[in-house]
Coordinates of C-alpha atoms in Angstrom, one line a residue:
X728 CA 0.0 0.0 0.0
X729 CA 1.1 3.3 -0.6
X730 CA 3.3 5.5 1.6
X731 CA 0.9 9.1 2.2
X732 CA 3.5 10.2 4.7
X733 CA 6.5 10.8 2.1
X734 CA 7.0 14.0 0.2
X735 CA 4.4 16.0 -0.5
X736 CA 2.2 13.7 1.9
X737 CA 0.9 15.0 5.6
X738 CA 3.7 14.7 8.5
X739 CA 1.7 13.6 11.7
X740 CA 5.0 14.6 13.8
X741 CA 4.9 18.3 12.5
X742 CA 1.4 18.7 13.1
X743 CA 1.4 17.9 16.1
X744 CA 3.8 19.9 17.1
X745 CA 1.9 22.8 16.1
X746 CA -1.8 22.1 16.5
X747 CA -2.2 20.7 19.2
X748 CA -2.2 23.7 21.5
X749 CA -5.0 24.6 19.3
X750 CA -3.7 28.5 18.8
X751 CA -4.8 30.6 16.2
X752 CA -1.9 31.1 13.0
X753 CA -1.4 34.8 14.0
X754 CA -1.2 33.4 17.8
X755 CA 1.5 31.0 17.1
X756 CA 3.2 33.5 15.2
X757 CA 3.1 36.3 18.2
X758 CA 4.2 34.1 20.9
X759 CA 7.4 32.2 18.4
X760 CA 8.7 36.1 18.0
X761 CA 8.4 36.7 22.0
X762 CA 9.6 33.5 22.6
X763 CA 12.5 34.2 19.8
X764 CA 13.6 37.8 21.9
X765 CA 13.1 37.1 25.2
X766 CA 15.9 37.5 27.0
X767 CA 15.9 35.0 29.9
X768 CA 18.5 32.5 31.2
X769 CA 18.0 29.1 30.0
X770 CA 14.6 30.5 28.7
X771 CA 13.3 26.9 27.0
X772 CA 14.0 25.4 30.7
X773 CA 11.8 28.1 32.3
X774 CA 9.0 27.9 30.0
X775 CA 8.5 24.7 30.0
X776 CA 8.3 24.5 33.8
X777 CA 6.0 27.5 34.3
X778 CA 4.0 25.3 31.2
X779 CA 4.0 22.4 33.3
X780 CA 3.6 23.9 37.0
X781 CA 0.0 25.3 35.0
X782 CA -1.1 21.8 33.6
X783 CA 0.4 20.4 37.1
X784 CA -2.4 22.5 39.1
X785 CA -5.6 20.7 36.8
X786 CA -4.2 17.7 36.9
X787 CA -3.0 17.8 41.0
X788 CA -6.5 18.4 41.6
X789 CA -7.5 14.9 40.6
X790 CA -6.4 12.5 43.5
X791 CA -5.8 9.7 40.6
X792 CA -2.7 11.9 40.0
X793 CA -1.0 11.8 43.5
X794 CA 1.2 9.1 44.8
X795 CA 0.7 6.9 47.5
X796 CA -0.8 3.6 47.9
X797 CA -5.0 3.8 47.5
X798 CA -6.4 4.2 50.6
X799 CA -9.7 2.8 51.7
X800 CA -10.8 6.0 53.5
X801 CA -13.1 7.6 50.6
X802 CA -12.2 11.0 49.6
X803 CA -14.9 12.8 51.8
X804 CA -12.9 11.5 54.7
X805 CA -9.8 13.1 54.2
X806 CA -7.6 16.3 55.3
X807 CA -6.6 17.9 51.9
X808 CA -4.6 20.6 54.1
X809 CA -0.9 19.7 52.6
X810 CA -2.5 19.1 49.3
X811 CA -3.4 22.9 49.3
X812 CA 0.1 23.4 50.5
X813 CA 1.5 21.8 47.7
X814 CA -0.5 23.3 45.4
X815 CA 0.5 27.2 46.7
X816 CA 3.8 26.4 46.9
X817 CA 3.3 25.2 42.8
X818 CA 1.5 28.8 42.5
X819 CA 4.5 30.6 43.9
X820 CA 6.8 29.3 42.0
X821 CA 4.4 30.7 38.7
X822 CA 4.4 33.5 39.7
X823 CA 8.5 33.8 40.1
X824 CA 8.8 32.1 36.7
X825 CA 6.5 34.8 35.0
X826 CA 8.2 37.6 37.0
X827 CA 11.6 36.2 35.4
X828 CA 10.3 36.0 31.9
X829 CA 8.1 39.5 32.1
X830 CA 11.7 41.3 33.6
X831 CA 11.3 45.2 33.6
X832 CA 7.3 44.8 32.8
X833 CA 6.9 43.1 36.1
X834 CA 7.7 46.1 38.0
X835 CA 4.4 48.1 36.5
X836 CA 2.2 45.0 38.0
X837 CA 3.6 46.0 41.6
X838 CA 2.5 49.6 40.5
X839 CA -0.9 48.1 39.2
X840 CA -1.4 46.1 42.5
X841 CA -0.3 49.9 44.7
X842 CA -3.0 51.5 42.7
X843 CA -5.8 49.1 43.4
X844 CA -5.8 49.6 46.6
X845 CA -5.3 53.2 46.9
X846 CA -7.8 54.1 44.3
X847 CA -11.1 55.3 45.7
X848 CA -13.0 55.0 43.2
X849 CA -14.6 51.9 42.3
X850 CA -15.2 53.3 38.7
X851 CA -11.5 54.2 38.5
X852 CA -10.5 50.6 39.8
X853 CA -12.5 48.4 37.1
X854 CA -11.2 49.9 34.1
X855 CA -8.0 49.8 35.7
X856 CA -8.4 45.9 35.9
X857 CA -10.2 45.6 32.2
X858 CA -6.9 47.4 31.1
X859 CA -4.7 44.7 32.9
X860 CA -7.0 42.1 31.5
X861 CA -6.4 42.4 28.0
X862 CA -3.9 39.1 26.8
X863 CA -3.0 40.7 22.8
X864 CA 0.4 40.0 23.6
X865 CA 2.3 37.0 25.0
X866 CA 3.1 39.4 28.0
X867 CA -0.1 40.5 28.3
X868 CA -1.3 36.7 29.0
X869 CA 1.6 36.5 31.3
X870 CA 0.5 39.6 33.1
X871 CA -2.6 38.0 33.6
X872 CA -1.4 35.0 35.0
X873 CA 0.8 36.6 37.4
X874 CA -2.0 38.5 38.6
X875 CA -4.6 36.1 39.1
X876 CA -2.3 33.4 40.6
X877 CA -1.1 36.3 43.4
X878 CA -4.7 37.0 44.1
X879 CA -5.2 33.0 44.5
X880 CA -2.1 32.5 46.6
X881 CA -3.5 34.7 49.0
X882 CA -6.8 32.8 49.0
X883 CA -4.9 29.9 49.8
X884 CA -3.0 31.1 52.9
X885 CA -6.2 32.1 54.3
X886 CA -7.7 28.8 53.9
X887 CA -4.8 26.3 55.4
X888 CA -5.5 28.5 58.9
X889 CA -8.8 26.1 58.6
X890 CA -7.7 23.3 61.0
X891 CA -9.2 20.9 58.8
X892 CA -9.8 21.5 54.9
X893 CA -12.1 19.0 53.2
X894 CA -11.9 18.0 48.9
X895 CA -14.7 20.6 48.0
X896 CA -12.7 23.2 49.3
X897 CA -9.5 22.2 47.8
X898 CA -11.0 20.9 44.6
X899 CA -12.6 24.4 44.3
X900 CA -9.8 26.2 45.0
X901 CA -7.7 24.5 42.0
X902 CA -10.7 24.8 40.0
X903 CA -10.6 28.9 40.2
X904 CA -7.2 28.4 39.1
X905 CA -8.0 25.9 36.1
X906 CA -10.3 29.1 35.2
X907 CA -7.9 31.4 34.9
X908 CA -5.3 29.1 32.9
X909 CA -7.6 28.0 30.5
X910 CA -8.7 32.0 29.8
X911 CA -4.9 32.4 28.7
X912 CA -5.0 33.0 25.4
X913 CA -1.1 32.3 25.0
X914 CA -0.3 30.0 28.2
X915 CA -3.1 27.2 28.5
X916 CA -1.3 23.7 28.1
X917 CA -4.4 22.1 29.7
X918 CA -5.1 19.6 26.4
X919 CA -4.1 16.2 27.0
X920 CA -1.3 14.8 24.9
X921 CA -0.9 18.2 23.9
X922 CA 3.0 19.5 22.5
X923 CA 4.9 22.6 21.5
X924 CA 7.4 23.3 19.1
X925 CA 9.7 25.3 21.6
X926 CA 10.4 22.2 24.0
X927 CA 9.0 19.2 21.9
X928 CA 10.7 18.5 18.8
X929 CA 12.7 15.0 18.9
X930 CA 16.5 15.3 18.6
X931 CA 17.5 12.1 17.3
X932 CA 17.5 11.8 13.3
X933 CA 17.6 8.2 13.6
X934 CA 13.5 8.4 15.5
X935 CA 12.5 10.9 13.0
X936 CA 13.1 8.8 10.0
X937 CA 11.3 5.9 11.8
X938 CA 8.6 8.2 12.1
X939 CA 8.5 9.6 8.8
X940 CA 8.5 6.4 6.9
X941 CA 5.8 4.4 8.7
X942 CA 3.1 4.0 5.9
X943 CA -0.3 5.1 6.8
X944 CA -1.9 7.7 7.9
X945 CA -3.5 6.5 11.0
X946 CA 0.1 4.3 11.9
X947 CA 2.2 7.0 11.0
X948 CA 0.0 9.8 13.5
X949 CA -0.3 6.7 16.5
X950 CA 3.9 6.4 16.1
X951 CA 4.4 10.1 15.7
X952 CA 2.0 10.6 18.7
X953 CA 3.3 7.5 21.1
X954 CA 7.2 8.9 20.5
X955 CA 6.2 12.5 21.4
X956 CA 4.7 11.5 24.8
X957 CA 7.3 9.4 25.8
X958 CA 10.1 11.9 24.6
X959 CA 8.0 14.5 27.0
X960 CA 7.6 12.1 30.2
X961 CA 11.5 12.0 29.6
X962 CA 11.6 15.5 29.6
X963 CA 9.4 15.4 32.8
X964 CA 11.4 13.2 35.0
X965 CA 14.4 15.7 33.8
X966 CA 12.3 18.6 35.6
X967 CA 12.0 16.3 38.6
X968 CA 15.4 15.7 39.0
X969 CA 16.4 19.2 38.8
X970 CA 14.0 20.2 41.0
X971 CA 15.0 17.9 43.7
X972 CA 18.6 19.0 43.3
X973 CA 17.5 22.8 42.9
X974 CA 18.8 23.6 47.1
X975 CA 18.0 27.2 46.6
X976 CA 14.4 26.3 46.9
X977 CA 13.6 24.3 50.4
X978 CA 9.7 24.1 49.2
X979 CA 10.4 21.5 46.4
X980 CA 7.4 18.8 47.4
X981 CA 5.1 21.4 45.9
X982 CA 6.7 21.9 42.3
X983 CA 7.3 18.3 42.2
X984 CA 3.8 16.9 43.3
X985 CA 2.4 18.9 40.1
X986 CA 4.8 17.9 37.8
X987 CA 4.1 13.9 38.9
X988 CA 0.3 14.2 38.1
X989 CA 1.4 15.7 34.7
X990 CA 3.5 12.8 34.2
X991 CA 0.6 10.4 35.7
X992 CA -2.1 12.0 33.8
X993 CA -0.3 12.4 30.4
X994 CA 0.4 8.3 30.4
X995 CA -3.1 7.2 31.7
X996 CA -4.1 10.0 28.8
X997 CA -1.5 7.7 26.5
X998 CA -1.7 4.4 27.5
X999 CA -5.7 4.6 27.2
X1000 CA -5.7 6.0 24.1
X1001 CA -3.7 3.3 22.4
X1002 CA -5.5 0.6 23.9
X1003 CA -9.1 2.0 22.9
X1004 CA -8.4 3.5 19.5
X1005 CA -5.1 1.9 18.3
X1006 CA -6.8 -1.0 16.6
X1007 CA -10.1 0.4 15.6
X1008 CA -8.3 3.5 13.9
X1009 CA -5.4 1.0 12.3
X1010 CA -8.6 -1.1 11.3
X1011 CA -10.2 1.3 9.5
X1012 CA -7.3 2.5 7.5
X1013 CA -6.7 -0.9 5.9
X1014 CA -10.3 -0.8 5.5
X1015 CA -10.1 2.6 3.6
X1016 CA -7.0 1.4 1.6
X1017 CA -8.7 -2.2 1.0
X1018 CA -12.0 -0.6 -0.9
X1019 CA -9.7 1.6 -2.6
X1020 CA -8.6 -1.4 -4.9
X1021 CA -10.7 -2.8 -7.7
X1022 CA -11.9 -6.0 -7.1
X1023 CA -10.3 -7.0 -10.5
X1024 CA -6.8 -6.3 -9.0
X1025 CA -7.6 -8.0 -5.2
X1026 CA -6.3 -11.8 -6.7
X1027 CA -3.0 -10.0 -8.0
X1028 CA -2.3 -8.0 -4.5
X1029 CA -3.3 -10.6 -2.5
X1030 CA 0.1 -11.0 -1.2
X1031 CA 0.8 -7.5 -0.6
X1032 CA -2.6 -7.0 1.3
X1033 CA -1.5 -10.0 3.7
X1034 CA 1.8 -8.6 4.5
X1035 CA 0.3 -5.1 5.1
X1036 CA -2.1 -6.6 7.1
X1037 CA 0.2 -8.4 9.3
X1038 CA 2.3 -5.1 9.4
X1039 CA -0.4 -3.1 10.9
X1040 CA -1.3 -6.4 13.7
X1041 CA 2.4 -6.2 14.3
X1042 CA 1.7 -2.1 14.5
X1043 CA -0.9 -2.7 17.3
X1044 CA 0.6 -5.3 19.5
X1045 CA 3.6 -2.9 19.8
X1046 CA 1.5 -0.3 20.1
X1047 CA -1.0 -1.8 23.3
X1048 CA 2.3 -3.6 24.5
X1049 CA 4.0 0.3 25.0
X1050 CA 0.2 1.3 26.9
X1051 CA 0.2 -2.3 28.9
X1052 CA 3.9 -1.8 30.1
X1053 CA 3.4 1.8 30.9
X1054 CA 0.1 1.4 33.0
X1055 CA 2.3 -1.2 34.9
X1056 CA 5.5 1.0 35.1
X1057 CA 3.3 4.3 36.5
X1058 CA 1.1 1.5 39.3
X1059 CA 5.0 1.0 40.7
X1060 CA 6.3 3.8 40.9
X1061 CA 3.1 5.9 42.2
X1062 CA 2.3 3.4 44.6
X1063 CA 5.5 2.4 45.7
X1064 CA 8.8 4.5 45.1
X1065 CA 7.2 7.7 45.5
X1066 CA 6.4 9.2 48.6
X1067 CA 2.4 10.0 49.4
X1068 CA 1.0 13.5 48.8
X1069 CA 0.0 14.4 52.6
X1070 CA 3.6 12.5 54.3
X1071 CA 5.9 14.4 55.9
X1072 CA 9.1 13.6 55.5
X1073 CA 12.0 15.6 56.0
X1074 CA 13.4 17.5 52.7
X1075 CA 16.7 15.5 52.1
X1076 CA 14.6 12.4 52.2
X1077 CA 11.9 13.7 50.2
X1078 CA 14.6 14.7 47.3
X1079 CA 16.1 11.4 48.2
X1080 CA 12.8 9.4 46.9
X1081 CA 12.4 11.9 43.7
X1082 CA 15.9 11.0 42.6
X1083 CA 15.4 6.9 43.2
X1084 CA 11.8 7.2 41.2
X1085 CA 13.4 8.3 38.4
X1086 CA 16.4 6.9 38.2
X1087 CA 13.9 3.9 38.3
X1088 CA 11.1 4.9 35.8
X1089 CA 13.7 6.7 33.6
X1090 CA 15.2 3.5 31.6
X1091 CA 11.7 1.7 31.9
X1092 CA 11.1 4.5 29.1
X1093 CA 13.9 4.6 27.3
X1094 CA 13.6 0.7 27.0
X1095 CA 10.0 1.4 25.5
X1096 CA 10.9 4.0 22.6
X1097 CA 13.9 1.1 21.9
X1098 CA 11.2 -1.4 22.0
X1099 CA 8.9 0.2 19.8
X1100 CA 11.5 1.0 16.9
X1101 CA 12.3 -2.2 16.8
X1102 CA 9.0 -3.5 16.3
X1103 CA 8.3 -0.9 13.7
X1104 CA 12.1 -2.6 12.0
X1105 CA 14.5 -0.5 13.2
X1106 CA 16.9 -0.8 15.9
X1107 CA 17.6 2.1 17.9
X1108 CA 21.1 2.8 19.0
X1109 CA 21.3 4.1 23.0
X1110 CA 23.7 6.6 22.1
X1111 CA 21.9 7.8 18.5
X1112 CA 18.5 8.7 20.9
X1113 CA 19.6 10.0 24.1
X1114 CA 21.9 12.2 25.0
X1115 CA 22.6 10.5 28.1
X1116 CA 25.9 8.7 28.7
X1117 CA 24.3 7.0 31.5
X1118 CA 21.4 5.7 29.5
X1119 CA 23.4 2.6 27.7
X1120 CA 23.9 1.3 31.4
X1121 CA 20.6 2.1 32.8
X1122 CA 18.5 0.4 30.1
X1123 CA 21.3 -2.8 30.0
X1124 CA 20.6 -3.1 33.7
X1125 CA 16.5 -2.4 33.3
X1126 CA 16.3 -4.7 30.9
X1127 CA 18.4 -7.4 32.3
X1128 CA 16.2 -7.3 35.2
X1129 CA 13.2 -7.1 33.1
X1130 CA 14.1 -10.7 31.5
X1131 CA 15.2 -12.3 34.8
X1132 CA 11.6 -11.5 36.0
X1133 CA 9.7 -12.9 33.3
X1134 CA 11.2 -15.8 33.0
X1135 CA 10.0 -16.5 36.2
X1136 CA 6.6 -15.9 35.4
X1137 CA 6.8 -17.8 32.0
X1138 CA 8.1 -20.5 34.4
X1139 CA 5.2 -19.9 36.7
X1140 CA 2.9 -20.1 34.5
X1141 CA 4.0 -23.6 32.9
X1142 CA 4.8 -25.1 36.1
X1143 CA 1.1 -24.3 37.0
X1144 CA -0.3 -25.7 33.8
X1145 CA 1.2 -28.7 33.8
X1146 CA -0.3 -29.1 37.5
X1147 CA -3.8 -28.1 36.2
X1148 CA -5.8 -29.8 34.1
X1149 CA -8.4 -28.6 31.3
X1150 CA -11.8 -27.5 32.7
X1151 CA -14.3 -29.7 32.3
X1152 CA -16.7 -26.6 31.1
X1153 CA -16.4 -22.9 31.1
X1154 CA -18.6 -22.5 34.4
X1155 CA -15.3 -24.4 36.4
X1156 CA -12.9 -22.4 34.4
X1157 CA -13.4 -19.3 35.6
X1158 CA -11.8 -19.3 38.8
X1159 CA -9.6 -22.0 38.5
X1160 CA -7.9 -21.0 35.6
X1161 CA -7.9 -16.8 36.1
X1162 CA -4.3 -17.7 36.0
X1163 CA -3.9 -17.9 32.4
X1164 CA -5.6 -14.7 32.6
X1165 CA -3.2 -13.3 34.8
X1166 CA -0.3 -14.7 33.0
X1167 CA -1.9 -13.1 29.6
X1168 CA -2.0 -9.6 30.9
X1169 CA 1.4 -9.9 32.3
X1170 CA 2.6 -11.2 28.7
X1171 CA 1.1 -8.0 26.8
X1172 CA 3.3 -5.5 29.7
X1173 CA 6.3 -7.6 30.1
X1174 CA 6.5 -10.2 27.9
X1175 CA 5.3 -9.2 24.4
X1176 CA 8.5 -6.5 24.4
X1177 CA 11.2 -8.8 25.2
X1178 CA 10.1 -11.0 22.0
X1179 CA 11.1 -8.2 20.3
X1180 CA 13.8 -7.0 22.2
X1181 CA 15.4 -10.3 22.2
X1182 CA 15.1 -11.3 18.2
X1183 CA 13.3 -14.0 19.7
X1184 CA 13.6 -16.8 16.9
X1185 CA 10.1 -18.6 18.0
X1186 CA 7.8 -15.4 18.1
X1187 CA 5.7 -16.2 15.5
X1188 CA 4.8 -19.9 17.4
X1189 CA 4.3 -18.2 20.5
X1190 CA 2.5 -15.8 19.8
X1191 CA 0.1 -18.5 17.8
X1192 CA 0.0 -20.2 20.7
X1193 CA -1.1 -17.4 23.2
X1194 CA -3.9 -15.8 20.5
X1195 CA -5.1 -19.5 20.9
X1196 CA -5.0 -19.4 24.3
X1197 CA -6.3 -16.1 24.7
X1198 CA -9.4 -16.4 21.9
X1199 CA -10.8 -19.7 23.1
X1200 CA -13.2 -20.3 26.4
X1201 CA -12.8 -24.4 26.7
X1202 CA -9.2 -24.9 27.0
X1203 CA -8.7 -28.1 25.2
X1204 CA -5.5 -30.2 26.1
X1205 CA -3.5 -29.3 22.5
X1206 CA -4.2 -25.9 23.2
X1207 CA -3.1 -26.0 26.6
X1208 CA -0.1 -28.1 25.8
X1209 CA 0.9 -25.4 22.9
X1210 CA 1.5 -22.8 25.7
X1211 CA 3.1 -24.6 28.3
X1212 CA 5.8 -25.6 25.3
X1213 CA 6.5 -22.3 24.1
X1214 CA 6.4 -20.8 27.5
X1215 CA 9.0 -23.3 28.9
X1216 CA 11.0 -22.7 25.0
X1217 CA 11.0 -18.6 26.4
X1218 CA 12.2 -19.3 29.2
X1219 CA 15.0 -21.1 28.2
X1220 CA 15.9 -18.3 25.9
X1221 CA 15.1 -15.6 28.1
X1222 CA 17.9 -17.7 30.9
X1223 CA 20.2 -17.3 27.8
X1224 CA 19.2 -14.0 27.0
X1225 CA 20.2 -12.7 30.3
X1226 CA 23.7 -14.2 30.4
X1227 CA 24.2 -12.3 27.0
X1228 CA 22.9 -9.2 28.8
X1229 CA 25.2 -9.8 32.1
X1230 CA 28.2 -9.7 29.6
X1231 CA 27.3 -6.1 27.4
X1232 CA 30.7 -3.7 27.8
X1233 CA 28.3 -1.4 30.1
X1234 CA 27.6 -4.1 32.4
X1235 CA 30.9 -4.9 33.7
X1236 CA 31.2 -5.6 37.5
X1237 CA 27.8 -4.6 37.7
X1238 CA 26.6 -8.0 39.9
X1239 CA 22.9 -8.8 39.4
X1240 CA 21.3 -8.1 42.7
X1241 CA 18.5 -11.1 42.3
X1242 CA 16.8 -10.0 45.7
X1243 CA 16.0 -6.2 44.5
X1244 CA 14.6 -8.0 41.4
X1245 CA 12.9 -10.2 43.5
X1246 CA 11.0 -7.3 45.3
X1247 CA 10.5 -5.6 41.8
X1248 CA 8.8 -8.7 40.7
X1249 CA 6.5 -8.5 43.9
X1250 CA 5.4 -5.2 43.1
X1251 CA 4.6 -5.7 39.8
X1252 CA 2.6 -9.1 40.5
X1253 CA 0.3 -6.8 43.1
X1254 CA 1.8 -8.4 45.9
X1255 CA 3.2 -6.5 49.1
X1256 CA 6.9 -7.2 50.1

């Protein structure tokens, strides 16, 4: 089938980049040439956090965004007081990041906030305030924010003197300042899976000609779309980090609670979309493309329709495997390496657990963009896509560990089968064999990448053998028998595959600590350690 994304065809990656802010042409245009003179130290940095800090405050006021293990107290039940902390500590730090990038013009808003309360006249005072209001300019919009974010600061002080401060108050509180980000008409990042060209575009040449030659319009938007978000949750663990080692600033839990329900909010956003639309939209492309083609040719192109039907099926198990592992990755660290929204702790250990949750999360990411290239036929060099020189280690180690721990469940899983014998009827198979369940949606997060990773030789077979398993509701004994084969045949090569790993360059006198992979493997099986 035909390639729509090459010259002259659309370029899902470019697009967006730019329209997915939903800004106007002359809007774009306006804020590139403030961006392009503004004279601020590390300028792209400081943007992007203020960006963030403002999407941080919508998505902080969703308590599926903070940390911490779920609790069986409901919601009604519980003290949002160090929430709201967090929260006006996040609103501080907008307001110093739009004082830094208005510079001189920020000294006429102290002159703007004198005058408001000396004026007498209430006439006087209201079109002083519709003259602030207006947002023509990118510093207008920032003048805006900065005003309505001090006003809401001081709403916030007044209400942690509450000994007690309930969700309504707290939720309505972020809510006033949702209202006043989405009215920016230059500074509103509140979209999901939304990007900008300023802080977005993908450095590596070798992911943007993966991206650009992916035939189809639908695949080649999904792959644009999947490597953009996991570039930016990169980008956020980066902020993270430097916020945790920022020691000029002792209120850090704040900026770094928003930032963590961006990140936890952009992959739900992510990983739900690819497992809802990603076959349904990649369905009916080849659908489009298939009654494109007169029936007189279908005999000659039967071939070529086959193979670019098994492309796309490839397309979409790499796809839902990325959203599967990702779901997975974010349960862990959330509800285990990070610390809980409302604890605590003292500031050097608080930094201490930001650092550990990324340096944990971090190559579970970078092992998913290498994943997915090579499932989409090209293999991704470490040092050709990140500019870390830590990275080659950290995804060798991640993904070392990765294989030790399913090969324990694929040995699991056939040890159990073996031990288990076909259900007489579907009625007794439902709780004795939730199991192969179990097993199944650990293979889609865990499993289905390694296949790839690894050049497994058997993929094909196995994953025969699991659509079998998967598809049918009486598990007869050949069907049965299938997957306990290939699943012992993985693990053997999986055992293998993990000696090959322990002897990479980058992995030298690096032991393999099989008790911390152990407790990994816990985690991820839902257990507690």
């Amino acid at each position: 089938m035909r390639n729509s994304n090459t010259l002259g065809g659309r370029n899902a990656y470019a697009e967006l980049l730019r329209d997915t802010r939903g800004l106007r042409r002359e809007q774009q245009q306006a804020r590139e040439a403030w961006f392009a003179r503004l004279a601020a130290d590390k300028k792209e940095d400081t943007l992007f956090e203020l960006e963030i800090l403002l999407k941080g405050l919508a998505c902080f006021a969703n308590p599926r965004n903070h940390p911490g293990v779920a609790r069986r107290q409901t919601i009604v039940g519980q003290d949002f007081r160090e929430h709201l902390q967090h929260a006006r500590d996040g609103m501080s730090r907008v307001v110093q990041l739009a004082r830094t990038m208005l510079g001189d013009r920020d000294r006429a808003f102290v002159f703007q906030r004198y005058l408001e309360t000396v004026l007498p006249e209430d006439t006087a005072r209201t079109r002083l305030l519709q003259a602030a209001m207006a947002q023509e300019t990118p510093e207008g919009s920032l003048f805006v924010l900065r005003h309505g974010f001090t006003n809401l600061i001081e709403v916030a002080g007044g209400l942690l003197r509450v000994p007690r401060l309930n969700f309504r108050l707290f939720y309505a509180h972020l809510a006033t300042g949702m209202r006043e980000i989405a009215q920016s008409s230059f500074f509103n990042p509140l979209h999901a899976l939304e990007f900008r060209p300023e802080f977005d575009r993908i450095a590596s040449t070798q992911v943007l000609e993966l991206i650009q030659h992916v035939p189809g319009e639908h695949a080649h938007r999904l792959v644009a779309l999947t490597f953009l978000s996991f570039f930016r949750m990169l980008r956020y663990l980066r902020l993270v980090d430097a916020i945790a080692l920022d020691y000029s600033d002792r209120r850090i839990a704040g900026r770094a609670h928003l930032v963590l329900a961006v990140l936890r909010s952009d992959a739900r956003a992510l990983s739900n979309y690819l497992r809802r639309r990603a076959g349904v939209m990649l369905a009916d492309s080849y659908e489009r493309d298939l009654l494109r083609i007169p029936a007189t040719d279908l005999h000659a192109r039967y071939d070529e329709l086959t193979a670019e039907g098994h492309r796309l099926l490839a397309i979409k198990a790499a796809l839902t495997g990325v959203a599967a592992n990702l779901r997975l990755e974010m349960r862990r660290t959330f509800e285990h390496d990070l610390p809980a929204a409302d604890s605590l702790l003292p500031e050097g250990e608080h930094r201490a657990r930001l650092r550990a949750a990324t340096a944990s999360l971090r190559p579970a990411l970078q092992n998913a963009i290498l994943f997915l290239g090579r499932s989409l036929g090209t293999p991704l060099e470490e040092g050709g896509v990140f500019d870390d020189q830590a990275a080659r280690r950290a995804t060798s180690e991640r993904l070392r560990r990765d294989v030790w721990m399913f090969a324990q469940i694929a040995r699991a899983f056939a040890s159990k089968a073996r031990h288990t014998g076909p259900a007489p009827d579907r009625w007794t198979g439902i709780t004795s064999f939730a199991f192969i369940r179990e097993f199944l949606s650990y293979f889609r997060a865990m499993g289905y990448p390694l296949l790839r990773v690894g050049d497994y030789p058997r993929v094909d077979t196995f994953m025969a053998a699991m659509s079998r398993l998967e598809e049918t509701d009486l598990l007869d004994p050949a069907t049965m028998e299938a997957a306990i084969l290939e699943s012992e045949a993985f693990y053997e090569f999986l055992t293998t595959l993990f000696e090959q790993i322990s002897k990479r360059d980058e992995l030298a006198g690096v032991a393999f600590d099989r008790k911390d992979a152990a407790r990994a493997l816990r985690l991820y099986l839902g257990e507690r350690s």
